[in-house]
Coordinates of C-alpha atoms in Angstrom, one line a residue:
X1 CA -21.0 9.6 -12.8
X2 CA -19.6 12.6 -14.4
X3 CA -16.4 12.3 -12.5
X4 CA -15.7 8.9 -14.5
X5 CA -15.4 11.2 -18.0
X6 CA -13.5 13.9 -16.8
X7 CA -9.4 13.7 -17.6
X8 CA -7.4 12.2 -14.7
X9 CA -4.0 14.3 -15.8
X10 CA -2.7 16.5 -18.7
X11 CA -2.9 13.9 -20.9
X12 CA -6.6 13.8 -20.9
X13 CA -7.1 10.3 -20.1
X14 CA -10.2 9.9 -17.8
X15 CA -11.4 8.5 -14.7
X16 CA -12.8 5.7 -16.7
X17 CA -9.8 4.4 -18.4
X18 CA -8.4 4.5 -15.1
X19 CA -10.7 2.3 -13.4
X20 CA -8.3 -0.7 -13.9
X21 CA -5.7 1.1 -12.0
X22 CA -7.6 2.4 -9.3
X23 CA -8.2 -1.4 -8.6
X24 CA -5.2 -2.3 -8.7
X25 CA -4.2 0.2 -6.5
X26 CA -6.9 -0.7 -4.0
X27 CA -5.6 -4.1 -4.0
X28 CA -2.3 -3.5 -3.3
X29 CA -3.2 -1.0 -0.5
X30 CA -5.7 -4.3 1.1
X31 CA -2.9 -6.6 0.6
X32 CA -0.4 -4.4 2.9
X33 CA -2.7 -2.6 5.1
X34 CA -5.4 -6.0 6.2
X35 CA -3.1 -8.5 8.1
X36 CA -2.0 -5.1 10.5
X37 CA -5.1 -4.0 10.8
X38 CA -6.7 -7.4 11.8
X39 CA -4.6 -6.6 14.7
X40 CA -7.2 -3.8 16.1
X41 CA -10.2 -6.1 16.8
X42 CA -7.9 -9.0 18.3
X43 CA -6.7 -6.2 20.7
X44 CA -10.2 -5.6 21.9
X45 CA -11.0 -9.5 22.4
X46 CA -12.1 -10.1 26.3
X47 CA -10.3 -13.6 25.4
X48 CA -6.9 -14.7 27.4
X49 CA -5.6 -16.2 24.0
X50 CA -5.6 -14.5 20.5
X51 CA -8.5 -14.8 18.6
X52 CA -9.9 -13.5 15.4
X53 CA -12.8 -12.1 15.7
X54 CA -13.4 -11.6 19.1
X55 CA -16.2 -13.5 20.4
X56 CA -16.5 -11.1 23.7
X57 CA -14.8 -7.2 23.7
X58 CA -13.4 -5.8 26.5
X59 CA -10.9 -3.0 27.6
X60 CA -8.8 -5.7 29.9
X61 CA -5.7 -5.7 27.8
X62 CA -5.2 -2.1 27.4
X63 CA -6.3 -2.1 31.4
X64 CA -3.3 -4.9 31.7
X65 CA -1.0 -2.7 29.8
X66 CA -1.3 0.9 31.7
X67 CA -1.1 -1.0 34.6
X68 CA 1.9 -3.0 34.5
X69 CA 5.0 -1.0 35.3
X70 CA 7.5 -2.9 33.3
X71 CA 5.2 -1.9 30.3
X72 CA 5.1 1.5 30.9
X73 CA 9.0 1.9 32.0
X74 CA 9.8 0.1 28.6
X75 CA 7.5 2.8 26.8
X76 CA 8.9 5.6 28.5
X77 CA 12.0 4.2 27.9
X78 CA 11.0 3.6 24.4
X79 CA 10.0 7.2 23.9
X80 CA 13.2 8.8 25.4
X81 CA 15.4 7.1 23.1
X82 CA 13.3 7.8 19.9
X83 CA 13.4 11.7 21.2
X84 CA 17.1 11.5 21.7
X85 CA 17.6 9.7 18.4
X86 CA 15.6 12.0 15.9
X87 CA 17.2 15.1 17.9
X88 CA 20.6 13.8 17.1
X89 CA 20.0 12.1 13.6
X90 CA 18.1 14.9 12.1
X91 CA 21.2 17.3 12.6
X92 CA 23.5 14.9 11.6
X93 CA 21.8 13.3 8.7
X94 CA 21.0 16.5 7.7
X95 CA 24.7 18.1 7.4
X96 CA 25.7 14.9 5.6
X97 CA 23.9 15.7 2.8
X98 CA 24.1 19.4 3.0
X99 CA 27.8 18.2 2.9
X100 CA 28.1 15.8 0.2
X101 CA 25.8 18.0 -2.0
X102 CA 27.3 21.2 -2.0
X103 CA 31.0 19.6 -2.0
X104 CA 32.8 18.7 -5.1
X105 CA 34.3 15.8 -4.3
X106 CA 35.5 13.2 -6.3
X107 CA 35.2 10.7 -3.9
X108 CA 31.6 11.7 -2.9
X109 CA 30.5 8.6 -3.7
X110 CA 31.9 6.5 -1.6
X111 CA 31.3 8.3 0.9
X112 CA 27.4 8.1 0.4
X113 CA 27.9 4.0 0.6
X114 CA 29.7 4.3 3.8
X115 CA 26.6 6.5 5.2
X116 CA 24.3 3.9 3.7
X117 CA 26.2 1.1 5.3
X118 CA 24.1 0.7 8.2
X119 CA 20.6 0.3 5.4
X120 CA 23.0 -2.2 3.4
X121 CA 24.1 -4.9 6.2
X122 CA 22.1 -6.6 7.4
X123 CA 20.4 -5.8 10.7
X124 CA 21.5 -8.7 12.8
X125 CA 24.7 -8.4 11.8
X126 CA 24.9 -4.5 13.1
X127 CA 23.5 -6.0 16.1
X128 CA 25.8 -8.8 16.5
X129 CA 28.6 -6.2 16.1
X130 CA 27.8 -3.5 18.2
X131 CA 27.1 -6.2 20.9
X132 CA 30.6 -7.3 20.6
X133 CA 31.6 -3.5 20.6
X134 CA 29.7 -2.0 23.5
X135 CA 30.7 -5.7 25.6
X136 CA 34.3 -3.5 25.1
X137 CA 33.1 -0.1 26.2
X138 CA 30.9 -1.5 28.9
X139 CA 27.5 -0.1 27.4
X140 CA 25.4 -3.0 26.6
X141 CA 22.4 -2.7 28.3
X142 CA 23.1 1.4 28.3
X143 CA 20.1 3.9 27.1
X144 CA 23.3 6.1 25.9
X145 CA 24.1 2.9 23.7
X146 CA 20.7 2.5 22.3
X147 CA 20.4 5.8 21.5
X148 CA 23.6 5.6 19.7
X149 CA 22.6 2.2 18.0
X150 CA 19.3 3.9 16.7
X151 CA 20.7 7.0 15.6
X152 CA 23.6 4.9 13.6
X153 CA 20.2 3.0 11.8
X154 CA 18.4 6.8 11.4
X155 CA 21.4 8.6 9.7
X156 CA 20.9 7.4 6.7
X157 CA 17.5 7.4 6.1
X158 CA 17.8 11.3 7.1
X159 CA 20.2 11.8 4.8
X160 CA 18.4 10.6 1.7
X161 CA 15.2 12.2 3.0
X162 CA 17.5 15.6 2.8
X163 CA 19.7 15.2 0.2
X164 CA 16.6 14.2 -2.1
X165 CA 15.0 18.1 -0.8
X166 CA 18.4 19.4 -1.8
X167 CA 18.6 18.0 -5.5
X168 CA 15.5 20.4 -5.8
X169 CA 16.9 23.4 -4.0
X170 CA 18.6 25.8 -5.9
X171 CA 22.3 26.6 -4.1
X172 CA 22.4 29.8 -6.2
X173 CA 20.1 31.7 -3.5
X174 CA 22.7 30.3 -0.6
X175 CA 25.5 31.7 -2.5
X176 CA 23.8 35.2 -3.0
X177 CA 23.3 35.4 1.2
X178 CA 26.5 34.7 1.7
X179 CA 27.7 37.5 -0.5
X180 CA 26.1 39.8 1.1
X181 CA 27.4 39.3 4.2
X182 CA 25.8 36.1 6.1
X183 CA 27.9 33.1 6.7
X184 CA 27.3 30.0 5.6
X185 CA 25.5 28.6 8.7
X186 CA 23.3 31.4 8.7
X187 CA 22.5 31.4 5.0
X188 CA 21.7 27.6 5.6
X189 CA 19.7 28.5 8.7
X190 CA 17.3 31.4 7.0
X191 CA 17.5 30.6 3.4
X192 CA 18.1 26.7 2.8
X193 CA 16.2 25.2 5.7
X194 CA 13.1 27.1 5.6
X195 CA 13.0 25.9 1.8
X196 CA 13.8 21.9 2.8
X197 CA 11.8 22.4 6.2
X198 CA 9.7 19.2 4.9
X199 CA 12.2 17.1 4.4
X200 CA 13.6 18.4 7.7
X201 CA 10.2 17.4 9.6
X202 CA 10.0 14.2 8.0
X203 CA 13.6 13.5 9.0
X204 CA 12.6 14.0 11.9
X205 CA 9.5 12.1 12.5
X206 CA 10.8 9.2 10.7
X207 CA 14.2 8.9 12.9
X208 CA 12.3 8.9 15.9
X209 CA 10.0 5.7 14.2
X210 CA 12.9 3.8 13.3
X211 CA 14.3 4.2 17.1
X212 CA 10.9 3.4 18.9
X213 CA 10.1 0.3 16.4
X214 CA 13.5 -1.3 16.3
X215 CA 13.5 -4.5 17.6
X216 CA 16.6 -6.6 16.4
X217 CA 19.5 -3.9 17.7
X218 CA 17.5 -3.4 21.3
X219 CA 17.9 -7.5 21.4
X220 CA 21.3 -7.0 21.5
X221 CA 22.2 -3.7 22.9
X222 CA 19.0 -3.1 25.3
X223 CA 17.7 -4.6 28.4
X224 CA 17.5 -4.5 32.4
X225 CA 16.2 -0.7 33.6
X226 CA 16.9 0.4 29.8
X227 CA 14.8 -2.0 28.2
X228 CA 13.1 -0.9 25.0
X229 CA 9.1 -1.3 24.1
X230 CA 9.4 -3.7 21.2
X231 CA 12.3 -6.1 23.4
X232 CA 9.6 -6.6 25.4
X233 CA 7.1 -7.3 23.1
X234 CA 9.4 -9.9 21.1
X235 CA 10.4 -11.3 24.8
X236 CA 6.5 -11.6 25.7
X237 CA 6.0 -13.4 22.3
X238 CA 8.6 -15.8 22.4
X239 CA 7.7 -16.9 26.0
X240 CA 4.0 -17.0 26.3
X241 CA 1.2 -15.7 23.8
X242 CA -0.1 -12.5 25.6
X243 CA -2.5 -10.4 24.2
X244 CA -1.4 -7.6 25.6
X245 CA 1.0 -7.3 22.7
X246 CA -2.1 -6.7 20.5
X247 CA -3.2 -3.9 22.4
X248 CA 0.5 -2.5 22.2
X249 CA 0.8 -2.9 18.6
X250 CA -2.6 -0.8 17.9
X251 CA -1.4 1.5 20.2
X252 CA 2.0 1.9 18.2
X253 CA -0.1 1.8 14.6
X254 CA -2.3 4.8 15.9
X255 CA 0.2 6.8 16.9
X256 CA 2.5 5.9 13.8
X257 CA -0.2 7.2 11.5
X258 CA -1.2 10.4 13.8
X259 CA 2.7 11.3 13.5
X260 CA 3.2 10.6 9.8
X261 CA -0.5 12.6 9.1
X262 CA 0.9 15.7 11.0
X263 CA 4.1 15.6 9.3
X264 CA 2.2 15.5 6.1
X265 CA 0.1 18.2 7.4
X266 CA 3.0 20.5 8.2
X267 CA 4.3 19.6 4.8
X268 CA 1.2 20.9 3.0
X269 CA 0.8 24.2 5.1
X270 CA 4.4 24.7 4.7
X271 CA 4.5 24.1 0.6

């Protein structure tokens, strides 16, 4: 019970006054964390309806899922798209605020609100519109148009991830590379990026998350051979109550959380 009386920060206020807090905090994390989580014993329920708590377990869902091959050509297809989309969002996310924060624009901006468009509208709407756009190119339907759809949605959350690393970074040690001889792209490449290579790896993990657990876009733009994971899940949903979704979704929480505790991992080691 010693813990309780030591301070909690600088300011020498203990575990004890804390307690309050720490409930709080618990409670916040229970409210948020519960209802998804409830979704882990429905997925193991032997039941062809879904029921919480399972009154039989069984393995027939997951069974149902690596078995269908609709399933696993939406996953694959899920999967290629969110590695196409972090490999072309991190780059470009990335030199947008690289770009905006080392310019001295006056107009700079505005031209972080047009970057942020895509978080601002509404989602239907971008998918409404680049429906309408891609029924023009003849790409609807297209895995090149869904990775173009998700990278669109996965610019800007790279770009605040980055430009947030770069408010920290000091440009000075950029500017002393380049005077001795480097150019700019390598003095980004050996001295800036090592020093934001967090940011860069969470960029990266988190593009490739918003790609593989859109849904509302991929109702639009995805479908046929290029039909994404979560379109089918939605589909399945709307048209019959399949449990097989539950056994998708832990699938998609466990490897969410492996992929943000790895990043976090690399952060650490890295710091």
């Amino acid at each position: 019970m010693s813990w309780l009386d030591r301070p909690a920060s600088d300011t020498q206020i203990s575990h004890r006054a804390r307690l309050w807090l720490y409930g709080l905090g618990a409670l916040v994390l229970a409210f948020l964390a519960i209802p998804t989580l409830i979704v882990i014993p429905m997925s193991f329920s032997q039941s062809q309806y879904l029921e919480f708590p399972p009154r039989e377990w069984s393995l027939r869902w997951y069974e149902a899922y690596f078995s269908s091959s609709s399933w696993m050509a939406a996953t694959a297809t899920s999967f290629k798209a969110g590695f196409c989309t972090a490999l072309l969002a991190t780059p470009l996310g990335t030199l947008a605020a690289y770009g905006l924060h080392a310019s001295r624009l006056r107009f700079a901006g505005l031209a972080i609100l047009a970057l942020l468009t895509p978080t601002i509208v509404p989602v239907i709407l971008v998918g409404i519109a680049l429906f309408y756009a891609y029924v023009q190119l003849k790409m609807v339907n297209s895995f090149l148009g869904i990775v173009l759809a998700h990278t669109m949605l996965a610019v800007p959350i790279v770009m605040m991830i980055v430009g947030s690393a770069l408010k920290s970074f000091d440009l000075d040690q950029e500017r002393v590379a380049r005077s001795l001889g480097a150019t700019r792209t390598q003095a980004f490449l050996q001295v800036t990026a090592p020093q934001i290579g967090f940011a860069l790896v969470t960029s990266a993990v988190l593009s490739f998350l918003t790609s593989f657990d859109e849904v509302v876009v991929a109702l639009f733009v995805s479908g046929g051979d290029n039909a994404t994971l979560t379109r089918m899940m939605f589909l399945a949903l709307r048209d019959q109550i399949d449990p097989t979704i539950a056994a998708i979704s832990t699938i998609m929480i466990v490897m969410t959380s492996l992929l943000l505790a790895v990043s976090q991992f690399v952060g650490k080691r890295d710091v």
